[in-house]
Amino acid sequence: MRDEILVYEMRPATDDDRQVVHELLRARDDWARRHGLLPADSIALRVLIGNTGDDMALMLLTENNDAVGCVVLHATSPVWRWTFSERAEPSMSLATMYTHPDQRDAGLARLMTLWVLDYAARRTDLELQWVRCTVPDNRLACYFREELGWQEVRVTRDGLGRRYAKMQQRPRRLPQLSALISSDDPVLVASDPTVTTSPAIPPQPRQTPDSVTSEQGGGHS
């Protein structure tokens, strides 16, 4: 029997994707509960389905037309704990990355990261210097740094003492990526450089690991 050929696509989620995004988030929440974790707050992401503006896009990763991941793109860097000079540098940011728990070892967080870096480098409306994100929890920050290639700029804490790593990468063209994943690029327009964004992976209550990706807790790829 021939091996199945996996066909990935990154595309903006539309109102027609509401059900499949809900199913993706529900599967992730169920996985978290089975492993004794409290599910991350995904309410904000659910609200974004079909309701993003020109400065934001909810991107859906599909595998053979099945939703296996999603991430939110913002046209600018957030204000929170990025300096004025850093925000003056042309940049975009990502937030709220989710992957399907059945795909924990498939490297989907890496795939989405590479796609975002390539997308940022391919944009013709401006020359971006950075792609940025905010990551809660030291374990996740280590994973983002060592496995996904993010550079840690600084560590900050919110009013409750929760730890957040400010991270960034340079955009770069990855022509070979098109052989693995097709792309329907969003058109992002920076309408307000002071927009704030949520962490790349939402935090959880302190009695559990702050947050997990679908690849967390059983090894990464």
CSV table of N, CA and C in Angstrom, one decimal, residues 23-112:
chain,number,residue,atom,x,y,z
A,23,GLU,N,-14.2,22.5,16.9
A,23,GLU,CA,-13.8,21.1,17.1
A,23,GLU,C,-12.4,20.9,17.4
A,24,LEU,N,-11.5,21.7,16.8
A,24,LEU,CA,-10.1,21.7,17.1
A,24,LEU,C,-9.8,22.1,18.5
A,25,LEU,N,-10.5,23.2,18.9
A,25,LEU,CA,-10.3,23.7,20.3
A,25,LEU,C,-10.9,22.7,21.3
A,26,ARG,N,-12.0,22.1,21.0
A,26,ARG,CA,-12.6,21.2,21.9
A,26,ARG,C,-11.7,19.9,22.1
A,27,ALA,N,-11.1,19.5,21.0
A,27,ALA,CA,-10.2,18.3,21.1
A,27,ALA,C,-9.0,18.6,22.0
A,28,ARG,N,-8.5,19.8,21.8
A,28,ARG,CA,-7.4,20.3,22.6
A,28,ARG,C,-7.7,20.4,24.1
A,29,ASP,N,-8.9,20.9,24.4
A,29,ASP,CA,-9.4,21.1,25.8
A,29,ASP,C,-9.6,19.7,26.4
A,30,ASP,N,-10.2,18.8,25.6
A,30,ASP,CA,-10.4,17.4,26.1
A,30,ASP,C,-9.1,16.7,26.4
A,31,TRP,N,-8.1,16.9,25.6
A,31,TRP,CA,-6.8,16.3,25.8
A,31,TRP,C,-6.2,16.9,27.1
A,32,ALA,N,-6.3,18.2,27.3
A,32,ALA,CA,-5.8,18.8,28.5
A,32,ALA,C,-6.4,18.2,29.8
A,33,ARG,N,-7.7,18.0,29.7
A,33,ARG,CA,-8.4,17.5,30.9
A,33,ARG,C,-8.0,16.0,31.2
A,34,ARG,N,-7.8,15.2,30.1
A,34,ARG,CA,-7.4,13.8,30.3
A,34,ARG,C,-6.0,13.7,30.9
A,35,HIS,N,-5.2,14.8,30.7
A,35,HIS,CA,-3.8,14.8,31.2
A,35,HIS,C,-3.7,15.6,32.5
A,36,GLY,N,-4.9,15.8,33.1
A,36,GLY,CA,-4.8,16.5,34.4
A,36,GLY,C,-4.5,18.0,34.3
A,37,LEU,N,-4.7,18.6,33.2
A,37,LEU,CA,-4.4,20.0,33.0
A,37,LEU,C,-5.7,20.8,32.8
A,38,LEU,N,-5.7,22.0,33.2
A,38,LEU,CA,-6.9,22.8,32.9
A,38,LEU,C,-6.7,23.4,31.5
A,39,PRO,N,-7.8,23.3,30.7
A,39,PRO,CA,-7.7,23.8,29.3
A,39,PRO,C,-7.4,25.3,29.3
A,40,ALA,N,-6.6,25.7,28.3
A,40,ALA,CA,-6.3,27.1,28.2
A,40,ALA,C,-7.6,27.9,27.7
A,41,ASP,N,-7.6,29.1,28.0
A,41,ASP,CA,-8.8,30.0,27.7
A,41,ASP,C,-8.8,30.2,26.2
A,42,SER,N,-9.7,29.7,25.4
A,42,SER,CA,-9.8,29.8,24.0
A,42,SER,C,-10.9,30.7,23.6
A,43,ILE,N,-11.6,31.4,24.5
A,43,ILE,CA,-12.7,32.2,24.2
A,43,ILE,C,-12.4,33.3,23.2
A,44,ALA,N,-11.3,34.0,23.4
A,44,ALA,CA,-10.9,35.1,22.6
A,44,ALA,C,-10.7,34.6,21.1
A,45,LEU,N,-10.1,33.4,21.0
A,45,LEU,CA,-9.8,32.9,19.6
A,45,LEU,C,-11.2,32.5,19.0
A,46,ARG,N,-12.1,31.9,19.7
A,46,ARG,CA,-13.4,31.6,19.1
A,46,ARG,C,-14.1,32.8,18.6
A,47,VAL,N,-14.0,34.0,19.3
A,47,VAL,CA,-14.6,35.2,18.9
A,47,VAL,C,-14.1,35.7,17.6
A,48,LEU,N,-12.8,35.4,17.3
A,48,LEU,CA,-12.1,35.9,16.1
A,48,LEU,C,-12.6,35.3,14.9
A,49,ILE,N,-13.2,34.1,14.9
A,49,ILE,CA,-13.6,33.4,13.7
A,49,ILE,C,-14.5,34.2,12.9
A,50,GLY,N,-14.1,34.6,11.7
A,50,GLY,CA,-14.9,35.4,10.9
A,50,GLY,C,-15.0,36.9,11.3
A,51,ASN,N,-14.3,37.3,12.3
A,51,ASN,CA,-14.4,38.7,12.9
A,51,ASN,C,-13.1,39.4,12.9
A,52,THR,N,-12.1,39.0,12.2
A,52,THR,CA,-10.8,39.7,12.3
A,52,THR,C,-10.9,40.9,11.3
A,53,GLY,N,-10.1,42.0,11.7
A,53,GLY,CA,-10.0,43.1,10.9
A,53,GLY,C,-8.8,43.1,9.9
A,54,ASP,N,-8.5,44.2,9.3
A,54,ASP,CA,-7.4,44.2,8.3
A,54,ASP,C,-6.0,44.1,9.0
A,55,ASP,N,-6.0,44.4,10.3
A,55,ASP,CA,-4.7,44.3,11.0
A,55,ASP,C,-4.5,43.0,11.7
A,56,MET,N,-5.3,42.0,11.5
A,56,MET,CA,-5.3,40.7,12.2
A,56,MET,C,-5.8,39.6,11.3
A,57,ALA,N,-5.3,38.4,11.4
A,57,ALA,CA,-5.8,37.3,10.7
A,57,ALA,C,-5.7,36.0,11.5
A,58,LEU,N,-6.8,35.3,11.6
A,58,LEU,CA,-6.8,33.9,12.2
A,58,LEU,C,-6.5,32.9,11.1
A,59,MET,N,-5.3,32.3,11.2
A,59,MET,CA,-4.8,31.4,10.1
A,59,MET,C,-5.1,30.0,10.6
A,60,LEU,N,-5.6,29.2,9.6
A,60,LEU,CA,-5.9,27.8,9.9
A,60,LEU,C,-4.9,26.9,9.1
A,61,LEU,N,-4.3,25.9,9.8
A,61,LEU,CA,-3.5,24.9,9.2
A,61,LEU,C,-4.3,23.7,9.0
A,62,THR,N,-4.4,23.2,7.7
A,62,THR,CA,-5.1,22.0,7.4
A,62,THR,C,-4.2,21.0,6.8
A,63,GLU,N,-4.5,19.7,7.1
A,63,GLU,CA,-3.8,18.6,6.6
A,63,GLU,C,-4.8,17.7,5.8
A,64,ASN,N,-4.7,17.7,4.5
A,64,ASN,CA,-5.7,17.0,3.7
A,64,ASN,C,-7.1,17.5,4.0
A,65,ASN,N,-7.2,18.8,4.1
A,65,ASN,CA,-8.5,19.5,4.4
A,65,ASN,C,-9.0,19.3,5.8
A,66,ASP,N,-8.3,18.6,6.7
A,66,ASP,CA,-8.6,18.6,8.1
A,66,ASP,C,-7.9,19.6,8.9
A,67,ALA,N,-8.6,20.3,9.8
A,67,ALA,CA,-8.0,21.4,10.6
A,67,ALA,C,-7.1,20.7,11.7
A,68,VAL,N,-5.8,21.1,11.7
A,68,VAL,CA,-4.9,20.5,12.6
A,68,VAL,C,-4.1,21.6,13.5
A,69,GLY,N,-4.3,22.8,13.1
A,69,GLY,CA,-3.7,23.9,13.9
A,69,GLY,C,-4.2,25.3,13.5
A,70,CYS,N,-3.9,26.2,14.3
A,70,CYS,CA,-4.3,27.6,14.0
A,70,CYS,C,-3.4,28.6,14.8
A,71,VAL,N,-3.3,29.8,14.3
A,71,VAL,CA,-2.5,30.8,14.9
A,71,VAL,C,-3.0,32.2,14.4
A,72,VAL,N,-2.9,33.2,15.3
A,72,VAL,CA,-3.4,34.5,15.0
A,72,VAL,C,-2.2,35.4,14.6
A,73,LEU,N,-2.3,36.1,13.5
A,73,LEU,CA,-1.3,37.0,13.1
A,73,LEU,C,-1.7,38.4,13.3
A,74,HIS,N,-0.8,39.3,13.8
A,74,HIS,CA,-1.1,40.7,13.9
A,74,HIS,C,-0.1,41.5,13.1
A,75,ALA,N,-0.6,42.6,12.5
A,75,ALA,CA,0.2,43.3,11.6
A,75,ALA,C,1.4,44.1,12.2
A,76,THR,N,1.3,44.3,13.5
A,76,THR,CA,2.3,45.1,14.2
A,76,THR,C,2.8,44.3,15.5
A,77,SER,N,3.8,44.9,16.1
A,77,SER,CA,4.2,44.4,17.5
A,77,SER,C,3.3,45.0,18.5
A,78,PRO,N,3.0,44.3,19.6
A,78,PRO,CA,2.2,44.8,20.6
A,78,PRO,C,2.9,45.9,21.5
A,79,VAL,N,2.2,46.7,22.2
A,79,VAL,CA,2.8,47.7,23.1
A,79,VAL,C,3.4,47.0,24.3
A,80,TRP,N,2.7,46.0,24.9
A,80,TRP,CA,3.0,45.5,26.2
A,80,TRP,C,4.4,45.0,26.2
A,81,ARG,N,5.3,45.7,27.0
A,81,ARG,CA,6.7,45.3,27.3
A,81,ARG,C,7.6,45.3,26.1
A,82,TRP,N,7.2,45.8,25.0
A,82,TRP,CA,8.1,46.1,23.9
A,82,TRP,C,8.5,47.6,24.0
A,83,THR,N,9.7,47.9,23.8
A,83,THR,CA,10.1,49.3,24.0
A,83,THR,C,9.7,50.2,22.8
A,84,PHE,N,9.7,51.5,23.0
A,84,PHE,CA,9.3,52.4,21.9
A,84,PHE,C,10.2,52.2,20.7
A,85,SER,N,11.5,52.0,20.9
A,85,SER,CA,12.4,51.8,19.7
A,85,SER,C,12.2,50.5,19.0
A,86,GLU,N,11.8,49.5,19.8
A,86,GLU,CA,11.5,48.2,19.2
A,86,GLU,C,10.3,48.2,18.4
A,87,ARG,N,9.3,48.9,18.9
A,87,ARG,CA,8.0,49.0,18.2
A,87,ARG,C,8.2,49.9,16.9
A,88,ALA,N,9.2,50.7,16.9
A,88,ALA,CA,9.5,51.5,15.7
A,88,ALA,C,10.1,50.7,14.6
A,89,GLU,N,10.6,49.5,14.9
A,89,GLU,CA,11.2,48.6,13.9
A,89,GLU,C,10.0,47.9,13.1
A,90,PRO,N,10.0,47.9,11.8
A,90,PRO,CA,8.9,47.2,11.1
A,90,PRO,C,8.9,45.7,11.5
A,91,SER,N,7.7,45.3,12.0
A,91,SER,CA,7.6,44.0,12.5
A,91,SER,C,6.1,43.5,12.5
A,92,MET,N,5.9,42.2,12.6
A,92,MET,CA,4.6,41.7,12.8
A,92,MET,C,4.7,40.7,14.0
A,93,SER,N,3.6,40.2,14.5
A,93,SER,CA,3.6,39.3,15.6
A,93,SER,C,2.6,38.2,15.4
A,94,LEU,N,2.8,37.1,16.1
A,94,LEU,CA,1.9,36.0,16.2
A,94,LEU,C,1.4,35.8,17.6
A,95,ALA,N,0.3,35.2,17.7
A,95,ALA,CA,-0.3,34.9,19.1
A,95,ALA,C,-1.2,33.7,19.0
A,96,THR,N,-1.5,33.1,20.1
A,96,THR,CA,-2.6,32.1,20.3
A,96,THR,C,-2.4,31.0,19.3
A,97,MET,N,-1.3,30.3,19.4
A,97,MET,CA,-1.0,29.1,18.6
A,97,MET,C,-1.6,27.8,19.2
A,98,TYR,N,-2.4,27.1,18.4
A,98,TYR,CA,-2.9,25.8,18.9
A,98,TYR,C,-2.6,24.7,17.9
A,99,THR,N,-2.4,23.5,18.3
A,99,THR,CA,-2.3,22.4,17.4
A,99,THR,C,-3.1,21.2,17.9
A,100,HIS,N,-3.5,20.4,17.1
A,100,HIS,CA,-4.4,19.3,17.4
A,100,HIS,C,-3.7,18.2,18.3
A,101,PRO,N,-4.3,17.8,19.4
A,101,PRO,CA,-3.6,16.8,20.2
A,101,PRO,C,-3.2,15.5,19.5
A,102,ASP,N,-4.0,15.1,18.5
A,102,ASP,CA,-3.6,13.9,17.8
A,102,ASP,C,-2.4,14.0,16.9
A,103,GLN,N,-1.9,15.3,16.8
A,103,GLN,CA,-0.7,15.6,16.0
A,103,GLN,C,0.4,16.1,16.8
A,104,ARG,N,0.5,15.6,18.1
A,104,ARG,CA,1.5,16.2,19.0
A,104,ARG,C,2.9,16.0,18.5
A,105,ASP,N,3.2,14.9,17.8
A,105,ASP,CA,4.6,14.6,17.4
A,105,ASP,C,4.8,14.9,15.9
A,106,ALA,N,4.0,15.7,15.3
A,106,ALA,CA,4.1,16.0,13.9
A,106,ALA,C,4.8,17.2,13.6
A,107,GLY,N,5.3,18.0,14.6
A,107,GLY,CA,6.1,19.2,14.3
A,107,GLY,C,5.3,20.3,13.7
A,108,LEU,N,4.0,20.4,14.1
A,108,LEU,CA,3.1,21.4,13.5
A,108,LEU,C,3.4,22.8,14.0
A,109,ALA,N,3.9,23.0,15.3
A,109,ALA,CA,4.3,24.3,15.8
A,109,ALA,C,5.5,24.8,15.0
A,110,ARG,N,6.4,23.9,14.6
A,110,ARG,CA,7.6,24.3,13.8
A,110,ARG,C,7.1,24.6,12.4
A,111,LEU,N,6.2,23.9,11.8
A,111,LEU,CA,5.7,24.1,10.5
A,111,LEU,C,5.0,25.5,10.4
A,112,MET,N,4.2,25.8,11.4
A,112,MET,CA,3.5,27.1,11.4
A,112,MET,C,4.5,28.3,11.6
